[in-house]
Short mmCIF file of C-alpha atoms and ligand atoms in Angstrom, two decimals:
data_model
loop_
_atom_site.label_atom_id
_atom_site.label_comp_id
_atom_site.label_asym_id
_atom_site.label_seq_id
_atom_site.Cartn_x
_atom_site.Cartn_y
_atom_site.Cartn_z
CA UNK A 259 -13.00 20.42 29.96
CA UNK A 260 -14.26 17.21 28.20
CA UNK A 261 -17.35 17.05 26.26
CA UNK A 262 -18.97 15.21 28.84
CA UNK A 263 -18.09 17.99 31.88
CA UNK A 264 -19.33 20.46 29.77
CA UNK A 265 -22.89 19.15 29.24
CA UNK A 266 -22.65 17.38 33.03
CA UNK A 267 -22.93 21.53 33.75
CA UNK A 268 -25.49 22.17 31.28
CA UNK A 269 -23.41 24.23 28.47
CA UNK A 270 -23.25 23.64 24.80
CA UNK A 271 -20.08 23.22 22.91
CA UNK A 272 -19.52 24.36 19.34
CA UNK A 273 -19.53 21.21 18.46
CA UNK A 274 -22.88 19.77 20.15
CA UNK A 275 -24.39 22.73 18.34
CA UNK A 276 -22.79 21.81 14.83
CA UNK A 277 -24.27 18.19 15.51
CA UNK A 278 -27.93 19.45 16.45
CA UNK A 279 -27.66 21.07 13.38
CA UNK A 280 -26.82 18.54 10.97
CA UNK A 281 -28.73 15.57 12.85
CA UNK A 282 -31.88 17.65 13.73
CA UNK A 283 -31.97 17.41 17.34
CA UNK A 284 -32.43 19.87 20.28
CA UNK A 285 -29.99 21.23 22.23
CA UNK A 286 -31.64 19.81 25.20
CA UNK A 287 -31.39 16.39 23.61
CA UNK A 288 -27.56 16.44 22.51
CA UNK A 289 -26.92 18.12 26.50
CA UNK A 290 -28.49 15.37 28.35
CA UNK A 291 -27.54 12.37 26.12
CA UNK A 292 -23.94 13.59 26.29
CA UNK A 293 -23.79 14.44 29.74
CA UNK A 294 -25.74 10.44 30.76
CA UNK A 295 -22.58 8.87 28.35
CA UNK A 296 -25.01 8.10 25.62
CA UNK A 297 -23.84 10.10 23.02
CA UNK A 298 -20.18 10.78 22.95
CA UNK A 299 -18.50 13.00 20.70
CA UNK A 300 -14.62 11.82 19.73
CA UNK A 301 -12.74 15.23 19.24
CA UNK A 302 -9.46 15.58 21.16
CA UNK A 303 -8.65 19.37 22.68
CA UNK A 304 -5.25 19.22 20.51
CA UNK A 305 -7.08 18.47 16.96
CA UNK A 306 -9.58 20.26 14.83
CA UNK A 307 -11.69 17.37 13.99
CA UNK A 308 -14.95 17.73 12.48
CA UNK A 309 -17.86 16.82 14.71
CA UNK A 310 -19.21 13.58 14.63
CA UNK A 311 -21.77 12.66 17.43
CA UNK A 312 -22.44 9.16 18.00
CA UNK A 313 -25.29 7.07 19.92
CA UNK A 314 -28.85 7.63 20.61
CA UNK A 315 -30.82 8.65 18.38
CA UNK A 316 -28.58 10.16 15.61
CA UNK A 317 -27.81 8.58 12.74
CA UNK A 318 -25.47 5.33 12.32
CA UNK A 319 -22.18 6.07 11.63
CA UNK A 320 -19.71 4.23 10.00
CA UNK A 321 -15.83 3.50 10.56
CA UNK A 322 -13.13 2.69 7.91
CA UNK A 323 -9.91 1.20 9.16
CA UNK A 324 -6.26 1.70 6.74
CA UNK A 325 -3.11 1.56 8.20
CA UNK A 326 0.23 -0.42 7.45
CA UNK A 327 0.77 -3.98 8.68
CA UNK A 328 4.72 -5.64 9.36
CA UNK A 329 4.35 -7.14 5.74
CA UNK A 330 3.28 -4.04 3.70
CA UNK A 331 4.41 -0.50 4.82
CA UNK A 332 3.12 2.00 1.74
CA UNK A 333 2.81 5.32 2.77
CA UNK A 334 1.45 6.47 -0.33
CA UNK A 335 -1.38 3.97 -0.50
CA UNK A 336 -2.53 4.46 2.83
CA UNK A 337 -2.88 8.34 2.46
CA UNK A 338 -4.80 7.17 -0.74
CA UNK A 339 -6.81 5.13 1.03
CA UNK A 340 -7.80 7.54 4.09
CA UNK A 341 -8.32 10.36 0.94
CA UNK A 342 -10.95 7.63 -0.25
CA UNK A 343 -12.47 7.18 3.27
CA UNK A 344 -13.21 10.77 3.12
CA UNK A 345 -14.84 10.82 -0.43
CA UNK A 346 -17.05 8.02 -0.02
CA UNK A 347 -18.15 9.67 3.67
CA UNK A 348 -16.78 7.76 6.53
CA UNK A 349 -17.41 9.25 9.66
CA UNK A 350 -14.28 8.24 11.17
CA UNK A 351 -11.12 6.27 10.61
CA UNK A 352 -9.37 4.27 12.75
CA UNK A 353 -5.55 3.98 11.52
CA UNK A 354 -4.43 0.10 12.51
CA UNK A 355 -0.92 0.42 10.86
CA UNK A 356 1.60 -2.28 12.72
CA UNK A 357 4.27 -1.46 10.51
CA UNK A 358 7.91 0.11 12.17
CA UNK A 359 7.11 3.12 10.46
CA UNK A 360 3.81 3.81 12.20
CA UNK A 361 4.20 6.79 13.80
CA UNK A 362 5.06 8.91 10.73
CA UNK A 363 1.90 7.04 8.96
CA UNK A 364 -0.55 7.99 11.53
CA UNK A 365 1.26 11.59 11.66
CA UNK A 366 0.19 11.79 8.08
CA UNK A 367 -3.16 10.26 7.75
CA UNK A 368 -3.92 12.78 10.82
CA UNK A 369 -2.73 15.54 8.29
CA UNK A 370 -4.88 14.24 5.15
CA UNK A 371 -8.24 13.77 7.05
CA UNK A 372 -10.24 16.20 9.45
CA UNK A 373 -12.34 13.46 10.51
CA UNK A 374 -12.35 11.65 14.25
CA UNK A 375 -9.07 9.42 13.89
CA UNK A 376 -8.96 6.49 16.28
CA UNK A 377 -6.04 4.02 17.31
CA UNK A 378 -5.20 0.62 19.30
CA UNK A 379 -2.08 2.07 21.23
CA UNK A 380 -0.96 -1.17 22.33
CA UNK A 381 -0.42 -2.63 18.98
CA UNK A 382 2.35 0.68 19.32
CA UNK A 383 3.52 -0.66 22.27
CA UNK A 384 4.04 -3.84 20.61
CA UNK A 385 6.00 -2.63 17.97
CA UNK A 386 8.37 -0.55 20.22
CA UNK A 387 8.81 -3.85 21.91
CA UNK A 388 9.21 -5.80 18.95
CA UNK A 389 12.06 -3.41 18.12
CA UNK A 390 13.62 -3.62 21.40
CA UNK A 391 14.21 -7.40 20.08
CA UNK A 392 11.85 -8.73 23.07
CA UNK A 393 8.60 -10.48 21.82
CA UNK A 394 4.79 -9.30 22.93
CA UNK A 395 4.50 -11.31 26.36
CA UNK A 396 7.91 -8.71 27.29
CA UNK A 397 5.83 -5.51 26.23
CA UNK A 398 6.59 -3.77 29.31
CA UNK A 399 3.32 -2.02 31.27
CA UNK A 400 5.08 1.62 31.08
CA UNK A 401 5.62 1.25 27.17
CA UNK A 402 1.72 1.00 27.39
CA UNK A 403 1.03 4.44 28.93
CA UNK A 404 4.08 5.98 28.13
CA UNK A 405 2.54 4.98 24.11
CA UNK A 406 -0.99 6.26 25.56
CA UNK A 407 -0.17 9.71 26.11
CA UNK A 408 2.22 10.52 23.05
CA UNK A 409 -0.61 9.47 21.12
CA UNK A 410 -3.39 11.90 23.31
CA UNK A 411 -0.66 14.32 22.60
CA UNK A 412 -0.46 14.05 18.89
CA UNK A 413 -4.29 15.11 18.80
CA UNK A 414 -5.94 11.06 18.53
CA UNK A 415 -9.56 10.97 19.18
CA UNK A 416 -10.60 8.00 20.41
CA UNK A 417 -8.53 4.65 21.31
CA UNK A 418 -9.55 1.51 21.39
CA UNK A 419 -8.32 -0.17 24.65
CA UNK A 420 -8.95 -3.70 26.16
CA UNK A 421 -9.63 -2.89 29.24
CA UNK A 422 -12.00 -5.85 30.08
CA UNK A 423 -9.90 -9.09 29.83
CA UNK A 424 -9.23 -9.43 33.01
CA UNK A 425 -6.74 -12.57 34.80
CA UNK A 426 -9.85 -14.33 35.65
CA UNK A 427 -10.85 -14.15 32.37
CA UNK A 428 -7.87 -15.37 31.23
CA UNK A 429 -7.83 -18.48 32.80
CA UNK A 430 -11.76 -19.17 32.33
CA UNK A 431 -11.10 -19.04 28.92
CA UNK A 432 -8.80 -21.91 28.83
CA UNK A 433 -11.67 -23.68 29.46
CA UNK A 434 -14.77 -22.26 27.62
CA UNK A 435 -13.69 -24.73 24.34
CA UNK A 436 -14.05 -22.20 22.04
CA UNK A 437 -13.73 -23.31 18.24
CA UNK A 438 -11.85 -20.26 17.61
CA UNK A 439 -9.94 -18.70 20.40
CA UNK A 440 -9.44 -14.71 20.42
CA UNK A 441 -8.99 -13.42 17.19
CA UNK A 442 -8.59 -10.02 18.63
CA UNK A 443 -5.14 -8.91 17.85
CA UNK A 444 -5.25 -6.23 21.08
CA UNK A 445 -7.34 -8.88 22.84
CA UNK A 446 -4.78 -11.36 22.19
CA UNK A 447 -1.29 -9.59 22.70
CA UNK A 448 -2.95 -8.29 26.57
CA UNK A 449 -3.97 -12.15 27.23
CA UNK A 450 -0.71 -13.47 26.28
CA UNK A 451 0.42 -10.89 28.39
CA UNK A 452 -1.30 -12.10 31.15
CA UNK A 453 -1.21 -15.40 30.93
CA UNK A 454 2.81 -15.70 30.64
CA UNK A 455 3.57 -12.77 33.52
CA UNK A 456 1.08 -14.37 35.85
CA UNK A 457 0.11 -10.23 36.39
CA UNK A 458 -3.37 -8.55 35.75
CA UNK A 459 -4.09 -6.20 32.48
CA UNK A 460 -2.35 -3.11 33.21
CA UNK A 461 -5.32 -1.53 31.54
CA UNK A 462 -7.77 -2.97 33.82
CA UNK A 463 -5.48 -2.92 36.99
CA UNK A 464 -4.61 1.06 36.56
CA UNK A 465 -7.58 2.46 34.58
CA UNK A 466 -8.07 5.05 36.81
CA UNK A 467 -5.12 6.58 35.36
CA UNK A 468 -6.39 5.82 32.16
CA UNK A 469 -8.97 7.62 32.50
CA UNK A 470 -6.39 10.47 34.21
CA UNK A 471 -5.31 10.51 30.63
CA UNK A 472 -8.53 10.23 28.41
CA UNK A 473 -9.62 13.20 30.41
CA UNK A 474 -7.09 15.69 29.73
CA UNK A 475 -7.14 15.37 26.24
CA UNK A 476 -11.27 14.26 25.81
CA UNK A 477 -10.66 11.05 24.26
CA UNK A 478 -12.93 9.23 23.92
CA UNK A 479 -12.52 5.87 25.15
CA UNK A 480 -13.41 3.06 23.11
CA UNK A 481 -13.72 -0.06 25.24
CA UNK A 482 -12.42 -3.16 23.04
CA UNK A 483 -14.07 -6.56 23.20
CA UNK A 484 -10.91 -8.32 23.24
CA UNK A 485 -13.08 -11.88 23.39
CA UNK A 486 -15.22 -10.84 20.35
CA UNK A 487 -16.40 -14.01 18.78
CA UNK A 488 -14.28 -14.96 15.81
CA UNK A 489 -16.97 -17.58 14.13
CA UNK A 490 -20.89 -17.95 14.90
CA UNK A 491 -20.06 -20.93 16.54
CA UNK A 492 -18.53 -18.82 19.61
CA UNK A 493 -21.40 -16.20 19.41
CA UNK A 494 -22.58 -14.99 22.77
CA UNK A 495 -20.59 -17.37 24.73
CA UNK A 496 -19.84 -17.05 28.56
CA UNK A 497 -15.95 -15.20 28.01
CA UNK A 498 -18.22 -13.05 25.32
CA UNK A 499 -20.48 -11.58 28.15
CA UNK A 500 -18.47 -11.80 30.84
CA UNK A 501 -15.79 -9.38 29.44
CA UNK A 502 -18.87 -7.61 28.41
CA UNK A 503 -20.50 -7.30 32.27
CA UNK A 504 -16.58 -5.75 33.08
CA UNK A 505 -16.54 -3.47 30.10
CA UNK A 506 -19.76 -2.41 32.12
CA UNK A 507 -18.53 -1.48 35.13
CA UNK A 508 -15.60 0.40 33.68
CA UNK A 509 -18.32 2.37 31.35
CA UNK A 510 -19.61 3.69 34.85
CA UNK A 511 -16.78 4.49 36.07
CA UNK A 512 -15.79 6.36 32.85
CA UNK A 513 -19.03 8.00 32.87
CA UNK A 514 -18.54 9.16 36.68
CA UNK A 515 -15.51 10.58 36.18
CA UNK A 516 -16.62 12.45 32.85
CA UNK A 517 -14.52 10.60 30.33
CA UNK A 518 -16.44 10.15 26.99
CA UNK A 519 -16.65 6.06 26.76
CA UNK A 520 -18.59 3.65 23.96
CA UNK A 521 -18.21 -0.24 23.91
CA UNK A 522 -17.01 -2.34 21.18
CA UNK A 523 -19.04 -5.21 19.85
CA UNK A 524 -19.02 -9.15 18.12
CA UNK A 525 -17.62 -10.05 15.57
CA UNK A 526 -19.27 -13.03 13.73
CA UNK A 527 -23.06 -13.51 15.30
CA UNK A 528 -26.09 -15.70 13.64
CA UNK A 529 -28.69 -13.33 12.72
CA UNK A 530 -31.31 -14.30 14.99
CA UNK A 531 -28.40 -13.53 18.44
CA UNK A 532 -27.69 -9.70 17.23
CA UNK A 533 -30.72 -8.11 18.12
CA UNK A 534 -30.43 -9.94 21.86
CA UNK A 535 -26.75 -8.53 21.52
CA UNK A 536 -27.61 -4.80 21.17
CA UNK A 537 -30.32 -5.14 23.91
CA UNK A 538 -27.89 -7.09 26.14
CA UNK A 539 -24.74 -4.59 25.77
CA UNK A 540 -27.34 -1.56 25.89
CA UNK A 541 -28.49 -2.64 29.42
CA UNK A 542 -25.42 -3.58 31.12
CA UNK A 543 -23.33 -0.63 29.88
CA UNK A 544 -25.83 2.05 31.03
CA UNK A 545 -26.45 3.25 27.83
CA UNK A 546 -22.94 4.06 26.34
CA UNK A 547 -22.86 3.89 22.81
CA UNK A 548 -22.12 0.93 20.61
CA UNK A 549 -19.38 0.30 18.06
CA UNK A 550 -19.92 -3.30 16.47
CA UNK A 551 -17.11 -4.90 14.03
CA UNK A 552 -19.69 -6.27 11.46
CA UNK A 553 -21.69 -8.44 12.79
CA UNK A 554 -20.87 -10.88 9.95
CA UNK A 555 -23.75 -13.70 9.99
CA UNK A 556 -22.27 -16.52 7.98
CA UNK A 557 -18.67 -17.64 7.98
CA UNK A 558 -19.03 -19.20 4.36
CA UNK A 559 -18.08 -16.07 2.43
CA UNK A 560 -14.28 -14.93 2.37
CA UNK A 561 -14.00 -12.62 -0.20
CA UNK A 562 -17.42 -11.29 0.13
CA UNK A 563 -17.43 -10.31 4.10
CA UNK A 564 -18.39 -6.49 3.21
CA UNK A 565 -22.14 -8.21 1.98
CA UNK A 566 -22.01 -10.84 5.09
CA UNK A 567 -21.67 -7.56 7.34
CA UNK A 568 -23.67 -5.37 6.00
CA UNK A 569 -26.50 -7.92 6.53
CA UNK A 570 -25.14 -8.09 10.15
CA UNK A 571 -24.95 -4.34 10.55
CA UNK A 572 -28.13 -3.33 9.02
CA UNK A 573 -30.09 -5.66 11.70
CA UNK A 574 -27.01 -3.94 14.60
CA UNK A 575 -28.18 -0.92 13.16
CA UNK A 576 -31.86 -1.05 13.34
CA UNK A 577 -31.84 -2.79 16.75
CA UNK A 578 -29.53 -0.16 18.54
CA UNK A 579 -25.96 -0.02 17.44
CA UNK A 580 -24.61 3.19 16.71
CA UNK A 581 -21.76 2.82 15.39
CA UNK A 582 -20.52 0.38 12.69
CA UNK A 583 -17.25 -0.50 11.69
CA UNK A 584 -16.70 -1.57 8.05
CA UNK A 585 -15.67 -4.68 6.81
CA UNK A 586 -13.92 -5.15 3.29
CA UNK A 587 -13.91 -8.33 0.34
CA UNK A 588 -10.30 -8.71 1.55
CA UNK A 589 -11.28 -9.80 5.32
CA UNK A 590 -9.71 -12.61 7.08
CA UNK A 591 -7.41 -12.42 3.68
CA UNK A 592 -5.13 -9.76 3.70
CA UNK A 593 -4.52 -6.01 3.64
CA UNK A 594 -7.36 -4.18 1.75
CA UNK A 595 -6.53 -2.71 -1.52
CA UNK A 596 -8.62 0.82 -2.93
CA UNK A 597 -10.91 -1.01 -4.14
CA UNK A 598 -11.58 -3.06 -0.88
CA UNK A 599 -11.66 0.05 0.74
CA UNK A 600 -14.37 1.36 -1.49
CA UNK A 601 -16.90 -1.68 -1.66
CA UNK A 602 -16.07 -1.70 2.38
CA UNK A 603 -17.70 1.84 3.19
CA UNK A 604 -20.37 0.82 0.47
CA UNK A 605 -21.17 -1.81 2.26
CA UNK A 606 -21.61 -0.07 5.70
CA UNK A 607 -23.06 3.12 4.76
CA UNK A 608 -25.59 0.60 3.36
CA UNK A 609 -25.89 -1.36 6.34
CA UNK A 610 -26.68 2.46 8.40
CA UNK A 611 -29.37 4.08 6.13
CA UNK A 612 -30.91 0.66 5.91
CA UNK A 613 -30.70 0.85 10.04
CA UNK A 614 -31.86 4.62 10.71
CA UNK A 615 -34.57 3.65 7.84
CA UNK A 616 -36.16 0.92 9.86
CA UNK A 617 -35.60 3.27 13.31
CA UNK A 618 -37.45 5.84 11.60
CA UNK A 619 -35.52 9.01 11.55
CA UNK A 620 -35.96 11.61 9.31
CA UNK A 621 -32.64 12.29 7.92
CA UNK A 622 -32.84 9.21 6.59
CA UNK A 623 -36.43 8.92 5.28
CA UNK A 624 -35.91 12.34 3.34
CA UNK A 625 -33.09 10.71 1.36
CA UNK A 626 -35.08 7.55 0.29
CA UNK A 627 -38.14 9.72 -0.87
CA UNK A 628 -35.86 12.27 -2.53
CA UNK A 629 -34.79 9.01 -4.68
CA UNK A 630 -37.47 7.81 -5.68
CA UNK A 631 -39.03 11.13 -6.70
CA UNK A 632 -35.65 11.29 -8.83
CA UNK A 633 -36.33 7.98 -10.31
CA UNK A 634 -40.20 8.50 -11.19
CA UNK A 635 -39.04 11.86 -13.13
CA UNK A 636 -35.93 9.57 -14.91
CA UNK A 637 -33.51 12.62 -13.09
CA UNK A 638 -30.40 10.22 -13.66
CA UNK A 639 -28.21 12.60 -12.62
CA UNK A 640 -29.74 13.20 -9.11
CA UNK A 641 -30.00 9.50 -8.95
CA UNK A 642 -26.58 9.40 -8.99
CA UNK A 643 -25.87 12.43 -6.78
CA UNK A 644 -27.87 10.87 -4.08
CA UNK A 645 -26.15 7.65 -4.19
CA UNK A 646 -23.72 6.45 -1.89
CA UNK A 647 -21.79 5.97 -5.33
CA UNK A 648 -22.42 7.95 -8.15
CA UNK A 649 -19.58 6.28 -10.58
CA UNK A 650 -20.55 2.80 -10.37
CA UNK A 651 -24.62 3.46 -11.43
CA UNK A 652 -23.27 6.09 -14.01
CA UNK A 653 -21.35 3.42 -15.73
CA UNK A 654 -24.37 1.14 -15.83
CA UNK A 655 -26.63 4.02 -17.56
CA UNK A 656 -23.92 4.88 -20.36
CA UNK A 657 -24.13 1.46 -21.27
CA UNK A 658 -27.56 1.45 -21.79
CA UNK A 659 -27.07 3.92 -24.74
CA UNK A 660 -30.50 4.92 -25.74
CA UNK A 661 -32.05 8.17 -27.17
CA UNK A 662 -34.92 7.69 -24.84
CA UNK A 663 -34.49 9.28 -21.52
CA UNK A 664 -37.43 7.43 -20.14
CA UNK A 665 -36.53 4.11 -19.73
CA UNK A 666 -33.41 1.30 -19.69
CA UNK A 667 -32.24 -1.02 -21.29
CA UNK A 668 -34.51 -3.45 -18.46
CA UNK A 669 -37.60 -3.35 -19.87
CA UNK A 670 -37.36 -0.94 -22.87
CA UNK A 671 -40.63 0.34 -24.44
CA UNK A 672 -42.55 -1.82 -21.37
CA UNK A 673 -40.71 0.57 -18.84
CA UNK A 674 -43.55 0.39 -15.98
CA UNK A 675 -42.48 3.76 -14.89
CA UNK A 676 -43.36 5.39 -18.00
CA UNK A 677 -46.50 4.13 -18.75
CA UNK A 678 -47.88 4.70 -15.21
CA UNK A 679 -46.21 7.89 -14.35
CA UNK A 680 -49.20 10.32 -15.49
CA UNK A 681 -52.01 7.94 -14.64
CA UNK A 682 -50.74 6.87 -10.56
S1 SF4 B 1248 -37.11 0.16 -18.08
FE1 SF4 B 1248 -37.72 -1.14 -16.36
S2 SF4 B 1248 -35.91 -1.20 -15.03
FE2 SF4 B 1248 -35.59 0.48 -16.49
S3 SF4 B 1248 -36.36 2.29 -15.46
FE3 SF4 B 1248 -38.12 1.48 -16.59
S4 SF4 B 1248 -39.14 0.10 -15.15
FE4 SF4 B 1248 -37.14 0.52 -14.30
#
């Protein structure tokens, strides 16, 4: 039984109880929200994943994608890389690889981590097309599924599909005069697809199987916003919502036949258009919960897109997302190295305490007062042991290189802290 049956008949699963637990919240609470599709839980039957519960009212959580791309396969580096996920604490990874060898990388970053692992499976059945020495627009529709269930088998736990571009879509979008197209690679192989077979998106046109599938194996369906803006300047366009009022429909239909399902968001936004995003995706997908790629809110920053996000995400965050997917320096300019990887999570785990801050919960709270209680007694260590990263503020403080415990290298002998710590 899926996640989702299970609390549709009022029973707890190990894992719901593991999540109350950890995120504070009543058993009644994790039941209902789970059972109405607004919390899901990504955990398929044939993995041991640790349990992550994402949506209303639990903390933000955060994604990290690795993976391999056609132009640099390294095994080694992306185990390294989904070790570093881990250590940093992202809540899930999603493994992107587009290389031939795929299957044996996402076989192994499977083994390395134990937390939820997501996948695009059509950029699988691209490759197994690519190999057949047909392009994408030949990827035939049985490749798709076939590619669907080998990975439900393997033990994936949550795919993201593209469900929502529909024909009609297609063709409107020839004429919507966007400044940047799609700049969704899944978004953009299925409307290709489309477009040069004159057929609908298998995806769309046979989800009910689909969801045949998600439901045997509880994964969690992540619905893919194939027309995500790719620059502000296509924020909240007409293709934007329209995918987004179809994406709707096939949440309730998910939700009705007990299939764990969350939406995926824009992309590049203005700040002032991401709250009205949240509210917007929140109402017409009945609640499900959402996964947002950024938002980044200025296009002038290659190089430093984790900081553009995490501005994006923190206001996602605060204003309903639940789910954020990092962004790293290297985006929009090639494969992220460890280091990307590292200042990417940064970035995002920022972006969701600064989110579950401003909503109020207390997981949160307790960390920010258990800070600055460690920085009023000058407890450097628990500083750093608190800190999303303890090596980087370390580093600072042995450079500082004073006998003095009570104080930097800031403000030295005029260290506000120290004079006004016994008197306020
Ligand atoms: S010296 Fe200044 S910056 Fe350093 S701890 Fe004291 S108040 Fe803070």
């Amino acid at each position: 039984m899926t996640q989702m049956e299970e609390a549709k008949k009022g029973n707890i699963t190990p894992e719901m109880e593991k999540i109350c637990e950890k995120e504070r919240i009543s058993t009644k609470e994790i039941i209902t929200k789970v059972a109405e599709g607004k919390i899901v839980i990504p955990k398929n039957i044939n993995r041991n994943t640790e349990a992550c519960g994402i949506g209303e009212g639990l903390s933000t959580k955060i994604n990290a994608n690795i993976g391999s791309s056609s132009k640099i396969e390294n095994i080694k580096l992306e185990t390294h890389k989904a070790k570093l996920c881990m250590e940093y604490g992202a809540d899930a990874l999603m493994d992107l690889s587009t290389g031939p060898d795929l299957e044996l990388f996402r076989k192994q970053i499977m083994e390395t981590v134990n937390i939820p692992i997501g996948t695009v499976p059509i950029y699988e059945a691209g490759v197994i097309t690519l190999n057949k020495g047909n392009e994408i627009i030949d990827m035939e529709e049985d490749d798709i599924f076939k590619t669907i269930e080998k990975q439900a088998k393997e033990g994936v736990d949550f795919m993201t599909l593209h469900c929502g571009i529909t024909q009609d879509l297609v063709k409107k979008l020839k004429n919507a005069k966007r400044e940047m197209g799609i700049v969704s690679r899944g978004g953009t192989f299925l409307a290709s697809w489309i477009l040069h077979n004159e057929k609908e998106n298998p995806l769309y046109e046979n989800y009910d199987y689909l969801l045949e599938l998600a439901k045997e194996y509880d994964i969690t369906l992540s619905l893919g916003d194939g027309l995500r803006p790719g620059c502000l300047s296509d924020a909240s366009d007409v293709p934007q919502i329209q995918e987004l009022v179809t994406l709707g429909t096939l949440v309730k239909r998910a939700q009705e036949a007990s299939v764990q399902s969350m939406v995926e968001g824009p992309g590049h936004v203005p700040l002032n258009q991401i709250k009205s995003n949240m509210e917007i995706q929140k109402t017409l997908c009945y609640g499900a919960p959402f996964y947002v790629l950024g938002p980044i809110v200025t296009d002038l920053a290659p190089g430093y897109d984790h900081i553009t996000s995490a501005i994006g995400g923190a206001i996602a965050a605060s204003s309903g997302a639940d789910f954020l997917c990092y962004v790293t320096p290297a985006e929009h300019l090639g494969l992220p190295e460890l280091d990307d990887v590292k200042e990417g999570i940064i970035a995002s785990k920022i972006a969701a305490q600064a989110g579950d801050v401003a909503l109020g919960l207390d997981t949160a709270w307790e960390k920010e007062k258990m800070m600055s209680k460690a920085r009023r007694n000058f407890d450097w260590d628990q500083q750093f042991d608190i800190a999303f990263d303890s090596s980087k503020p370390r580093k600072y403080r042995d450079k500082c290189k004073l006998d003095d415990n009570e104080m930097c290298t800031m403000c030295g002998e005029y260290c506000s802290v120290k004079i006004a710590k016994d008197d306020f």
